[in-house]
Tab-separated table of C-alpha atoms in Angstrom:
chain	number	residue	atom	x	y	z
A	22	UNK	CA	0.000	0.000	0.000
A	23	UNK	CA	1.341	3.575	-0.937
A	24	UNK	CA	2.291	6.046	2.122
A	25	UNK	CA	-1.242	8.083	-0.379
A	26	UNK	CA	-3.219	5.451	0.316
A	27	UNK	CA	-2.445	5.206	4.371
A	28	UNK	CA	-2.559	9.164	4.643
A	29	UNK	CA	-5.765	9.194	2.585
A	30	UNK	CA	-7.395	5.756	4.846
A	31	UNK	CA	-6.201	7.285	8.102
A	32	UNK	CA	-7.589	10.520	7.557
A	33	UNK	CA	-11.086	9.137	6.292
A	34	UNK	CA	-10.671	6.564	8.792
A	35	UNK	CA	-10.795	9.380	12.006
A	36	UNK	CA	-13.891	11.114	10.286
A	37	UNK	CA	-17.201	11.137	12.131
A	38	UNK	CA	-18.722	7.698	11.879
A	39	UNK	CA	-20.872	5.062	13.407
A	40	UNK	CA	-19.176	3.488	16.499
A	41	UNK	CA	-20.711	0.476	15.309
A	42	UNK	CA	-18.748	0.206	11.898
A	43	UNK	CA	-15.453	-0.873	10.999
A	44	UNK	CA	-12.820	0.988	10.663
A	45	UNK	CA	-11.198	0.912	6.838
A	46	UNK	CA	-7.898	-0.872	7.885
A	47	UNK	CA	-10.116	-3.336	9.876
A	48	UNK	CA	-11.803	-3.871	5.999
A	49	UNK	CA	-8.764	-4.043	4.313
A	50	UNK	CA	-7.517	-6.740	6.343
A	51	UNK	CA	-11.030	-8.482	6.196
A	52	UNK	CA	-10.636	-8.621	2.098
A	53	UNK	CA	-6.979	-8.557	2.250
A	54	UNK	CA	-7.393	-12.735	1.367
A	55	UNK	CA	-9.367	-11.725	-1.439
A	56	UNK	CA	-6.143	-10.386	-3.499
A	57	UNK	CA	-6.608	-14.091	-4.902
A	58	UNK	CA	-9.283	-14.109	-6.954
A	59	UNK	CA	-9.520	-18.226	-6.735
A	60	UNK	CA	-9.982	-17.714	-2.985
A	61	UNK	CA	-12.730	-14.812	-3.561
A	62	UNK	CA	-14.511	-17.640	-5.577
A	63	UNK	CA	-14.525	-20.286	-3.383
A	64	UNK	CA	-16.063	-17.812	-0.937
A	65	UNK	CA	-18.908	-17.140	-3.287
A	66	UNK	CA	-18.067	-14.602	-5.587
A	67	UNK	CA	-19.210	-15.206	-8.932
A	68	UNK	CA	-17.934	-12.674	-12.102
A	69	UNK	CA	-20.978	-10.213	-12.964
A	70	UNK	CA	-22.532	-11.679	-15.677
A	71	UNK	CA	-22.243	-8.160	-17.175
A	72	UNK	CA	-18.427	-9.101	-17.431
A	73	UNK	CA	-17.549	-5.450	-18.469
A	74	UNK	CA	-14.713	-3.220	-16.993
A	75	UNK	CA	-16.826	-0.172	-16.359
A	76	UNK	CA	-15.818	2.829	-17.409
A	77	UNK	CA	-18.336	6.253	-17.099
A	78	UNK	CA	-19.210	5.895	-20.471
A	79	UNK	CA	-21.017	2.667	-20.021
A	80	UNK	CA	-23.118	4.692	-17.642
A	81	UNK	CA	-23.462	7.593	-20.176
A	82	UNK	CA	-21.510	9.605	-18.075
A	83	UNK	CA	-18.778	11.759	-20.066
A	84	UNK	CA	-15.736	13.398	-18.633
A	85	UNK	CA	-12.168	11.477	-17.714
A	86	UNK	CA	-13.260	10.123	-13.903
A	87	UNK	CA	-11.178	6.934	-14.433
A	88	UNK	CA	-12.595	3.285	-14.289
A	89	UNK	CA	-14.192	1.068	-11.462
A	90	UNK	CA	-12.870	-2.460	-13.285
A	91	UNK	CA	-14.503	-6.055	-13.171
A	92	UNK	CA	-16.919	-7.080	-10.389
A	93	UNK	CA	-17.130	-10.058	-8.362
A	94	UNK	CA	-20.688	-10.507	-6.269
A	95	UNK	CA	-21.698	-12.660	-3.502
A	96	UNK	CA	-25.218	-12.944	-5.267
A	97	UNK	CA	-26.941	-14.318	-1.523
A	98	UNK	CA	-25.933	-10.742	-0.214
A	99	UNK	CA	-27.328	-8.751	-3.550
A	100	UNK	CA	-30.304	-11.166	-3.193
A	101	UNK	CA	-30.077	-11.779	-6.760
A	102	UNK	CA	-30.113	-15.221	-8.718
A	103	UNK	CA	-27.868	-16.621	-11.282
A	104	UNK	CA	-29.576	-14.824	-13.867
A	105	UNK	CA	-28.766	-11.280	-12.879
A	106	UNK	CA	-26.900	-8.779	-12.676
A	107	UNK	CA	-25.382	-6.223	-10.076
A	108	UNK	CA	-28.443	-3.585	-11.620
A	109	UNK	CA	-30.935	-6.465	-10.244
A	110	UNK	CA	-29.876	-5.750	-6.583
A	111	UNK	CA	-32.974	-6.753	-4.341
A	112	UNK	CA	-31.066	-6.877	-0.828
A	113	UNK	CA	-30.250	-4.171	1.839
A	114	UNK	CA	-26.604	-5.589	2.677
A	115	UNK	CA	-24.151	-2.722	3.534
A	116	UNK	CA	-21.136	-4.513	6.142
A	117	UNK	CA	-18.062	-4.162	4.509
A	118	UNK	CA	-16.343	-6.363	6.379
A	119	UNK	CA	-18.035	-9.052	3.845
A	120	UNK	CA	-18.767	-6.867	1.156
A	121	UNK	CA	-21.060	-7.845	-1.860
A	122	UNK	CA	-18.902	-6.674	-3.997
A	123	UNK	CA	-15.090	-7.157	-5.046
A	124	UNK	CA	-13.485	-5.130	-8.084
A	125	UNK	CA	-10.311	-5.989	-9.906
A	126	UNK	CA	-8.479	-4.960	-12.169
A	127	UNK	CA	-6.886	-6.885	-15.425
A	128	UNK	CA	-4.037	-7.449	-16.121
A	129	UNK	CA	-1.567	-7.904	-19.239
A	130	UNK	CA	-0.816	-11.561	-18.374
A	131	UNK	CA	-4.477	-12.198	-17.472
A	132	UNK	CA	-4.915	-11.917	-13.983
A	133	UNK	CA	-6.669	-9.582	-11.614
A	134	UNK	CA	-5.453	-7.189	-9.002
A	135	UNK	CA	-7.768	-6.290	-6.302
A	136	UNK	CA	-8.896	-2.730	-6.595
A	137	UNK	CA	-12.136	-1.783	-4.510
A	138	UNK	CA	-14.836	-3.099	-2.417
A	139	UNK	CA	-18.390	-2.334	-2.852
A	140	UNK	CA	-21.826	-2.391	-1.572
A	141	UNK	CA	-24.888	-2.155	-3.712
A	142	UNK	CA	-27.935	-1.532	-1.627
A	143	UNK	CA	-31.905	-1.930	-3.163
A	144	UNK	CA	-33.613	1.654	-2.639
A	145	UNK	CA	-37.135	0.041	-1.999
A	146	UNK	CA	-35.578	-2.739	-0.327
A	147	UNK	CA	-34.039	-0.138	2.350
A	148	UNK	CA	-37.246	1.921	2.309
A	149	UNK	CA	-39.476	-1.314	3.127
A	150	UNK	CA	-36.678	-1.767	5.579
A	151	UNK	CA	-38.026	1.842	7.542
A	152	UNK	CA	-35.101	3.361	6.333
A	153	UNK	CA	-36.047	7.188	5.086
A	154	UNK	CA	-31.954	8.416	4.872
A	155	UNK	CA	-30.086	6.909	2.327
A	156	UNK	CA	-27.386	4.355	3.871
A	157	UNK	CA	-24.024	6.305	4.895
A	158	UNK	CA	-20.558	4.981	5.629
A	159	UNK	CA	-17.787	6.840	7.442
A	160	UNK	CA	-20.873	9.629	7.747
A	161	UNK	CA	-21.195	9.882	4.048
A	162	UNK	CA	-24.151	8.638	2.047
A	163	UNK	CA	-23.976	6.234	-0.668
A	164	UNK	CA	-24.234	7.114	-4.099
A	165	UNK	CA	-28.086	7.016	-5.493
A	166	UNK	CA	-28.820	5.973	-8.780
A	167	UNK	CA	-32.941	6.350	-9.506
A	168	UNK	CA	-35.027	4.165	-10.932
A	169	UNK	CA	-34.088	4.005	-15.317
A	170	UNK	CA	-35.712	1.680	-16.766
A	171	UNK	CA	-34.390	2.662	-20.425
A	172	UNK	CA	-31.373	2.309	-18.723
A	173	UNK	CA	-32.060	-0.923	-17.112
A	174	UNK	CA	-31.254	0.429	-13.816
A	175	UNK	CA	-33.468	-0.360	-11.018
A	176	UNK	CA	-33.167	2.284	-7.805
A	177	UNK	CA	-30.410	1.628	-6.158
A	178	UNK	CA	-27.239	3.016	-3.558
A	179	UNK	CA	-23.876	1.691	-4.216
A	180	UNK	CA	-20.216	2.906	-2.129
A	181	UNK	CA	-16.989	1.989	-3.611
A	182	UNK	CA	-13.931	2.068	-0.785
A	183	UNK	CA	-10.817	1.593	-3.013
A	184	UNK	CA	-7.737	-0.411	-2.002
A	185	UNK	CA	-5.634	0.995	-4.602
A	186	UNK	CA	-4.582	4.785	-4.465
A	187	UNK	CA	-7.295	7.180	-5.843
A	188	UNK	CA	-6.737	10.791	-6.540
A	189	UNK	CA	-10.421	11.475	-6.729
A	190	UNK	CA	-10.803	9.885	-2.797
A	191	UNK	CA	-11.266	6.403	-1.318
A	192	UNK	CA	-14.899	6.654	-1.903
A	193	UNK	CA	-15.254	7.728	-5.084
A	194	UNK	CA	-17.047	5.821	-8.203
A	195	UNK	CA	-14.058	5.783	-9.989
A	196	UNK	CA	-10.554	5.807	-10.366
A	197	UNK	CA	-8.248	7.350	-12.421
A	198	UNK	CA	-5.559	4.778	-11.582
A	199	UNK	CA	-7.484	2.007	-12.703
A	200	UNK	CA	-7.395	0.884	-16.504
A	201	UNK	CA	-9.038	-1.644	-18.760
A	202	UNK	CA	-6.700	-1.635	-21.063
A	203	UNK	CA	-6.268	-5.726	-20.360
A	204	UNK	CA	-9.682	-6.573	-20.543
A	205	UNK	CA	-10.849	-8.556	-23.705
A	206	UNK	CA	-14.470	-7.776	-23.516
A	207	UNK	CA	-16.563	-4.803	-22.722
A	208	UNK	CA	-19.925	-4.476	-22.721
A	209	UNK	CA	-21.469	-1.695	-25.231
A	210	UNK	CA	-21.716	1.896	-23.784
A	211	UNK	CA	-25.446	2.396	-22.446
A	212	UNK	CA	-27.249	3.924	-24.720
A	213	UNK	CA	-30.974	5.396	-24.136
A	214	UNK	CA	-33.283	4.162	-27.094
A	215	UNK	CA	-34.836	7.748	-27.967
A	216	UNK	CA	-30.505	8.597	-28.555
A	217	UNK	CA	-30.378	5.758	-31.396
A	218	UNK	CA	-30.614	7.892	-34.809
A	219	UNK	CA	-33.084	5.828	-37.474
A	220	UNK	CA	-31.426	2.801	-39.099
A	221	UNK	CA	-33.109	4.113	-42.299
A	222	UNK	CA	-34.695	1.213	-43.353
């Protein structure tokens, strides 16, 4: 880890929080064992069947934030079957000492580095849950993302905390230090329908 990274996790980590939640070297060390990807899967983590490196431009989102990478999910936590995706999350799950999420990174010689952690939290599942605030971490609220169904986006809050060094913070929803360059598929950039120009036929 770089002396940025500590500086940046020790000074988030001494922020105004829950007394109840972890600290973010106590969830580094909890996904530390997760720098395998082999051992991530035998703990449940299953590639997103979306199997894209995400970039903002998948999301329709311009302007050079950086990437997130791949995504590994422990689907019991999303609440979501073998059929979906991480924009099907029907669960509430936000401990990040077993987070739902796991992001990585490829690499030129085909493996995966470890990048981020994530939680991906169901906006009506949290509101059914008598929740009226959006779920925070550290004192800061996830990131919302309404209900698009053009988009195929269901409601939903979602908090990256990055392991590798980010320039735009350890919580944000990307990172400039992050590349796809290695990755040999990526799914098309989202597109809304009424954007499409006529085929002409």
């Amino acid at each position: 880890m770089t002396t940025t990274s500590l500086i940046l996790f020790t000074a988030c980590a001494s922020g105004a929080s829950d007394a109840s939640e972890p600290t973010l070297n106590e969830i580094f060390a909890a996904v530390e064992k997760y720098r395998d990807v082999n051992v991530a899967i035998a703990d449940g983590y299953d590639r997103d069947l979306l199997d894209t490196c995400e970039t903002p431009l998948h999301m329709g989102i311009t302007g050079n934030l950086g990437t997130m990478g791949i995504h590994f999910l422990r689907r019991d936590l999303l609440e979501i079957d073998d059929q979906d995706s991480r924009l099907d999350v029907a669960g509430a799950h936000t401990d990040f000492l077993q987070p739902a999420g796991l992001v990585y990174e490829p690499q030129a010689d085909g493996s995966l580095e470890l990048v981020a952690v994530e939680n991906l939290v169901s906006a009506d599942a949290w509101e059914r849950a008598g929740n009226r605030d959006a779920p925070t971490f550290q004192g800061i609220p996830y990131e919302h993302w309404p209900d698009d169904p053009a988009m195929s986006i269901q409601a939903q809050y979602d908090r990256h905390i990055w392991l590798r060094d980010n320039p735009s913070g350890v919580f944000a929803q990307y990172n400039p230090n992050v590349s796809c360059e290695h990755h040999d598929y990526n799914m098309p950039m989202m597109v809304r329908p009424d954007t499409i120009p006529p085929s002409g036929h």
